[in-house]
Amino acid sequence: MLSFAKGLAVLEAFGSEIKCPTIAKIGAVTGLSRAAVRKCLYTLCQLGYASTVNGQGYAVNTRLSTVNQANSLRRRMEQRHEIYRDSGGAIQRSIDKIL
């Protein structure tokens, strides 16, 4: 299961702000060794979840980008809910002051 956890860590690195992540950059973000990242990326590429980009780095394929987009949308919705919830109290207090 440790290999699975490492693979998930590599996949999460694609959701970070790294542009065209390389093995070294993913290793820095995840804290995994270059060898572990390379093995994970090899497997992800073989399964169709990732691919190399002009030999410069790696990218998530469509098969996985849909999952990443859904997770990104969920995080944004949670943040907006937090903002609305926090501001809702301020709005209610302002209404109470007026009334």
Tab-separated table of N, CA and C in Angstrom:
chain	number	residue	atom	x	y	z
A	1	MET	N	0.813	-1.192	0.000
A	1	MET	CA	0.000	0.000	0.000
A	1	MET	C	0.861	1.263	0.000
A	2	LEU	N	2.123	1.119	0.397
A	2	LEU	CA	3.013	2.273	0.398
A	2	LEU	C	3.230	2.786	-1.025
A	3	SER	N	3.322	1.870	-1.976
A	3	SER	CA	3.487	2.282	-3.375
A	3	SER	C	2.268	3.056	-3.851
A	4	PHE	N	1.092	2.619	-3.430
A	4	PHE	CA	-0.139	3.314	-3.801
A	4	PHE	C	-0.132	4.729	-3.223
A	5	ALA	N	0.293	4.856	-1.982
A	5	ALA	CA	0.362	6.173	-1.339
A	5	ALA	C	1.356	7.076	-2.065
A	6	LYS	N	2.464	6.520	-2.490
A	6	LYS	CA	3.448	7.314	-3.239
A	6	LYS	C	2.861	7.760	-4.575
A	7	GLY	N	2.141	6.867	-5.227
A	7	GLY	CA	1.501	7.221	-6.498
A	7	GLY	C	0.494	8.344	-6.327
A	8	LEU	N	-0.272	8.286	-5.251
A	8	LEU	CA	-1.233	9.357	-4.984
A	8	LEU	C	-0.519	10.678	-4.715
A	9	ALA	N	0.596	10.617	-4.009
A	9	ALA	CA	1.363	11.840	-3.743
A	9	ALA	C	1.856	12.454	-5.048
A	10	VAL	N	2.295	11.611	-5.968
A	10	VAL	CA	2.753	12.102	-7.271
A	10	VAL	C	1.584	12.723	-8.026
A	11	LEU	N	0.436	12.081	-8.001
A	11	LEU	CA	-0.742	12.631	-8.680
A	11	LEU	C	-1.152	13.973	-8.080
A	12	GLU	N	-1.075	14.094	-6.763
A	12	GLU	CA	-1.425	15.358	-6.122
A	12	GLU	C	-0.460	16.467	-6.517
A	13	ALA	N	0.775	16.109	-6.811
A	13	ALA	CA	1.758	17.117	-7.229
A	13	ALA	C	1.339	17.787	-8.533
A	14	PHE	N	0.610	17.062	-9.372
A	14	PHE	CA	0.132	17.667	-10.616
A	14	PHE	C	-0.887	18.757	-10.339
A	15	GLY	N	-1.557	18.710	-9.203
A	15	GLY	CA	-2.534	19.731	-8.836
A	15	GLY	C	-1.890	20.967	-8.242
A	16	SER	N	-0.582	20.912	-7.975
A	16	SER	CA	0.106	22.074	-7.419
A	16	SER	C	0.385	23.079	-8.535
A	17	GLU	N	1.084	24.119	-8.215
A	17	GLU	CA	1.330	25.207	-9.160
A	17	GLU	C	2.530	24.960	-10.074
A	18	ILE	N	3.055	23.744	-10.096
A	18	ILE	CA	4.210	23.429	-10.934
A	18	ILE	C	3.774	23.400	-12.390
A	19	LYS	N	4.510	24.101	-13.229
A	19	LYS	CA	4.256	24.065	-14.667
A	19	LYS	C	5.121	22.969	-15.275
A	20	CYS	N	4.515	22.069	-16.016
A	20	CYS	CA	5.199	20.953	-16.668
A	20	CYS	C	6.171	20.281	-15.697
A	21	PRO	N	5.648	19.613	-14.680
A	21	PRO	CA	6.499	19.061	-13.633
A	21	PRO	C	7.501	18.031	-14.135
A	22	THR	N	8.703	18.119	-13.616
A	22	THR	CA	9.754	17.158	-13.897
A	22	THR	C	9.874	16.222	-12.700
A	23	ILE	N	10.666	15.188	-12.862
A	23	ILE	CA	10.883	14.248	-11.756
A	23	ILE	C	11.447	14.987	-10.551
A	24	ALA	N	12.409	15.868	-10.792
A	24	ALA	CA	13.025	16.613	-9.686
A	24	ALA	C	12.016	17.515	-8.989
A	25	LYS	N	11.195	18.219	-9.757
A	25	LYS	CA	10.208	19.123	-9.161
A	25	LYS	C	9.153	18.349	-8.371
A	26	ILE	N	8.700	17.223	-8.921
A	26	ILE	CA	7.712	16.417	-8.205
A	26	ILE	C	8.326	15.857	-6.932
A	27	GLY	N	9.582	15.442	-7.017
A	27	GLY	CA	10.275	14.951	-5.830
A	27	GLY	C	10.369	16.011	-4.748
A	28	ALA	N	10.633	17.252	-5.155
A	28	ALA	CA	10.731	18.349	-4.187
A	28	ALA	C	9.381	18.629	-3.526
A	29	VAL	N	8.310	18.551	-4.297
A	29	VAL	CA	6.974	18.827	-3.763
A	29	VAL	C	6.502	17.699	-2.843
A	30	THR	N	6.765	16.465	-3.244
A	30	THR	CA	6.241	15.318	-2.497
A	30	THR	C	7.168	14.835	-1.389
A	31	GLY	N	8.462	15.148	-1.501
A	31	GLY	CA	9.423	14.628	-0.540
A	31	GLY	C	9.867	13.209	-0.862
A	32	LEU	N	9.450	12.698	-2.016
A	32	LEU	CA	9.854	11.361	-2.441
A	32	LEU	C	11.189	11.423	-3.168
A	33	SER	N	11.888	10.306	-3.184
A	33	SER	CA	13.157	10.254	-3.910
A	33	SER	C	12.882	10.312	-5.412
A	34	ARG	N	13.901	10.691	-6.164
A	34	ARG	CA	13.759	10.744	-7.626
A	34	ARG	C	13.415	9.359	-8.179
A	35	ALA	N	14.021	8.323	-7.596
A	35	ALA	CA	13.752	6.956	-8.063
A	35	ALA	C	12.287	6.579	-7.842
A	36	ALA	N	11.743	6.932	-6.690
A	36	ALA	CA	10.340	6.621	-6.400
A	36	ALA	C	9.418	7.378	-7.342
A	37	VAL	N	9.715	8.645	-7.577
A	37	VAL	CA	8.893	9.456	-8.493
A	37	VAL	C	8.977	8.882	-9.895
A	38	ARG	N	10.176	8.503	-10.329
A	38	ARG	CA	10.360	7.950	-11.670
A	38	ARG	C	9.532	6.661	-11.826
A	39	LYS	N	9.554	5.788	-10.823
A	39	LYS	CA	8.781	4.541	-10.884
A	39	LYS	C	7.283	4.832	-10.939
A	40	CYS	N	6.825	5.767	-10.141
A	40	CYS	CA	5.402	6.130	-10.150
A	40	CYS	C	4.999	6.688	-11.498
A	41	LEU	N	5.805	7.589	-12.038
A	41	LEU	CA	5.480	8.195	-13.328
A	41	LEU	C	5.503	7.158	-14.447
A	42	TYR	N	6.437	6.223	-14.386
A	42	TYR	CA	6.484	5.162	-15.385
A	42	TYR	C	5.164	4.389	-15.377
A	43	THR	N	4.707	4.009	-14.202
A	43	THR	CA	3.455	3.263	-14.078
A	43	THR	C	2.266	4.097	-14.534
A	44	LEU	N	2.222	5.366	-14.117
A	44	LEU	CA	1.117	6.241	-14.512
A	44	LEU	C	1.082	6.418	-16.031
A	45	CYS	N	2.244	6.531	-16.651
A	45	CYS	CA	2.303	6.653	-18.114
A	45	CYS	C	1.835	5.365	-18.784
A	46	GLN	N	2.246	4.217	-18.260
A	46	GLN	CA	1.840	2.931	-18.831
A	46	GLN	C	0.334	2.723	-18.731
A	47	LEU	N	-0.275	3.247	-17.683
A	47	LEU	CA	-1.717	3.095	-17.477
A	47	LEU	C	-2.538	4.170	-18.179
A	48	GLY	N	-1.867	5.155	-18.764
A	48	GLY	CA	-2.568	6.201	-19.506
A	48	GLY	C	-3.007	7.389	-18.674
A	49	TYR	N	-2.509	7.500	-17.443
A	49	TYR	CA	-2.887	8.624	-16.588
A	49	TYR	C	-1.977	9.837	-16.776
A	50	ALA	N	-0.772	9.621	-17.271
A	50	ALA	CA	0.183	10.709	-17.472
A	50	ALA	C	0.965	10.435	-18.747
A	51	SER	N	1.665	11.453	-19.208
A	51	SER	CA	2.517	11.291	-20.387
A	51	SER	C	3.645	12.306	-20.324
A	52	THR	N	4.686	12.035	-21.104
A	52	THR	CA	5.801	12.976	-21.152
A	52	THR	C	5.447	14.112	-22.101
A	53	VAL	N	6.017	15.279	-21.831
A	53	VAL	CA	5.771	16.456	-22.658
A	53	VAL	C	7.094	16.866	-23.293
A	54	ASN	N	7.278	16.506	-24.558
A	54	ASN	CA	8.487	16.877	-25.302
A	54	ASN	C	9.772	16.568	-24.539
A	55	GLY	N	9.768	15.539	-23.745
A	55	GLY	CA	10.954	15.179	-22.983
A	55	GLY	C	11.339	16.192	-21.919
A	56	GLN	N	10.479	17.169	-21.660
A	56	GLN	CA	10.774	18.239	-20.706
A	56	GLN	C	10.124	18.032	-19.350
A	57	GLY	N	9.119	17.210	-19.285
A	57	GLY	CA	8.388	17.010	-18.039
A	57	GLY	C	7.216	16.084	-18.276
A	58	TYR	N	6.243	16.172	-17.408
A	58	TYR	CA	5.091	15.283	-17.464
A	58	TYR	C	3.798	16.083	-17.388
A	59	ALA	N	2.754	15.488	-17.923
A	59	ALA	CA	1.436	16.111	-17.872
A	59	ALA	C	0.402	15.037	-17.564
A	60	VAL	N	-0.689	15.462	-16.975
A	60	VAL	CA	-1.800	14.567	-16.688
A	60	VAL	C	-2.612	14.415	-17.962
A	61	ASN	N	-2.972	13.194	-18.284
A	61	ASN	CA	-3.792	12.951	-19.465
A	61	ASN	C	-5.264	13.206	-19.160
A	62	THR	N	-6.061	13.259	-20.190
A	62	THR	CA	-7.489	13.533	-20.055
A	62	THR	C	-8.143	12.567	-19.080
A	63	ARG	N	-7.680	11.362	-19.061
A	63	ARG	CA	-8.243	10.345	-18.177
A	63	ARG	C	-8.216	10.792	-16.716
A	64	LEU	N	-7.195	11.534	-16.345
A	64	LEU	CA	-7.061	11.970	-14.964
A	64	LEU	C	-7.396	13.439	-14.785
A	65	SER	N	-7.268	14.242	-15.817
A	65	SER	CA	-7.511	15.676	-15.655
A	65	SER	C	-8.954	15.951	-15.259
A	66	THR	N	-9.890	15.109	-15.666
A	66	THR	CA	-11.283	15.275	-15.260
A	66	THR	C	-11.411	15.146	-13.746
A	67	VAL	N	-10.686	14.202	-13.158
A	67	VAL	CA	-10.706	14.031	-11.705
A	67	VAL	C	-10.087	15.252	-11.036
A	68	ASN	N	-8.964	15.744	-11.574
A	68	ASN	CA	-8.311	16.924	-11.002
A	68	ASN	C	-9.218	18.151	-11.092
A	69	GLN	N	-9.920	18.302	-12.214
A	69	GLN	CA	-10.824	19.436	-12.368
A	69	GLN	C	-11.966	19.351	-11.358
A	70	ALA	N	-12.476	18.159	-11.149
A	70	ALA	CA	-13.563	17.985	-10.177
A	70	ALA	C	-13.072	18.329	-8.776
A	71	ASN	N	-11.875	17.899	-8.425
A	71	ASN	CA	-11.318	18.217	-7.106
A	71	ASN	C	-11.075	19.708	-6.952
A	72	SER	N	-10.587	20.343	-8.014
A	72	SER	CA	-10.347	21.787	-7.980
A	72	SER	C	-11.661	22.540	-7.799
A	73	LEU	N	-12.684	22.126	-8.516
A	73	LEU	CA	-14.004	22.754	-8.389
A	73	LEU	C	-14.546	22.577	-6.974
A	74	ARG	N	-14.393	21.385	-6.394
A	74	ARG	CA	-14.859	21.129	-5.038
A	74	ARG	C	-14.154	22.041	-4.046
A	75	ARG	N	-12.819	22.204	-4.191
A	75	ARG	CA	-12.070	23.085	-3.278
A	75	ARG	C	-12.537	24.529	-3.409
A	76	ARG	N	-12.770	25.001	-4.637
A	76	ARG	CA	-13.239	26.378	-4.834
A	76	ARG	C	-14.612	26.576	-4.226
A	77	MET	N	-15.485	25.584	-4.377
A	77	MET	CA	-16.827	25.705	-3.807
A	77	MET	C	-16.762	25.731	-2.281
A	78	GLU	N	-15.877	24.920	-1.704
A	78	GLU	CA	-15.720	24.929	-0.246
A	78	GLU	C	-15.202	26.278	0.237
A	79	GLN	N	-14.265	26.877	-0.501
A	79	GLN	CA	-13.739	28.190	-0.125
A	79	GLN	C	-14.822	29.249	-0.209
A	80	ARG	N	-15.604	29.212	-1.267
A	80	ARG	CA	-16.679	30.207	-1.420
A	80	ARG	C	-17.734	30.027	-0.340
A	81	HIS	N	-18.037	28.779	-0.015
A	81	HIS	CA	-19.000	28.525	1.053
A	81	HIS	C	-18.495	29.122	2.357
A	82	GLU	N	-17.215	28.963	2.616
A	82	GLU	CA	-16.605	29.523	3.830
A	82	GLU	C	-16.730	31.050	3.839
A	83	ILE	N	-16.453	31.683	2.703
A	83	ILE	CA	-16.554	33.147	2.606
A	83	ILE	C	-17.996	33.589	2.832
A	84	TYR	N	-18.943	32.931	2.156
A	84	TYR	CA	-20.347	33.303	2.305
A	84	TYR	C	-20.829	33.070	3.728
A	85	ARG	N	-20.409	31.977	4.324
A	85	ARG	CA	-20.814	31.676	5.698
A	85	ARG	C	-20.275	32.743	6.646
A	86	ASP	N	-18.996	33.108	6.459
A	86	ASP	CA	-18.396	34.130	7.318
A	86	ASP	C	-19.047	35.498	7.094
A	87	SER	N	-19.299	35.842	5.848
A	87	SER	CA	-19.888	37.152	5.570
A	87	SER	C	-21.372	37.176	5.919
A	88	GLY	N	-22.004	36.014	5.939
A	88	GLY	CA	-23.425	35.950	6.285
A	88	GLY	C	-23.694	36.503	7.668
A	89	GLY	N	-22.829	36.223	8.608
A	89	GLY	CA	-22.993	36.753	9.958
A	89	GLY	C	-22.863	38.266	9.973
A	90	ALA	N	-21.928	38.794	9.211
A	90	ALA	CA	-21.739	40.244	9.145
A	90	ALA	C	-22.948	40.912	8.508
A	91	ILE	N	-23.481	40.294	7.486
A	91	ILE	CA	-24.664	40.851	6.824
A	91	ILE	C	-25.850	40.843	7.780
A	92	GLN	N	-26.029	39.736	8.487
A	92	GLN	CA	-27.143	39.639	9.432
A	92	GLN	C	-27.005	40.679	10.540
A	93	ARG	N	-25.787	40.905	11.034
A	93	ARG	CA	-25.589	41.922	12.080
A	93	ARG	C	-25.908	43.309	11.546
A	94	SER	N	-25.563	43.570	10.287
A	94	SER	CA	-25.873	44.871	9.696
A	94	SER	C	-27.374	45.058	9.570
A	95	ILE	N	-28.076	44.018	9.202
A	95	ILE	CA	-29.536	44.100	9.094
A	95	ILE	C	-30.140	44.335	10.477
A	96	ASP	N	-29.639	43.638	11.478
A	96	ASP	CA	-30.148	43.806	12.846
A	96	ASP	C	-29.949	45.235	13.335
A	97	LYS	N	-28.805	45.853	12.992
A	97	LYS	CA	-28.541	47.236	13.402
A	97	LYS	C	-29.536	48.187	12.744
A	98	ILE	N	-29.856	47.941	11.483
A	98	ILE	CA	-30.771	48.805	10.773
A	98	ILE	C	-32.183	48.693	11.353
A	99	LEU	N	-32.587	47.470	11.664
A	99	LEU	CA	-33.939	47.250	12.184
A	99	LEU	C	-33.973	47.623	13.647
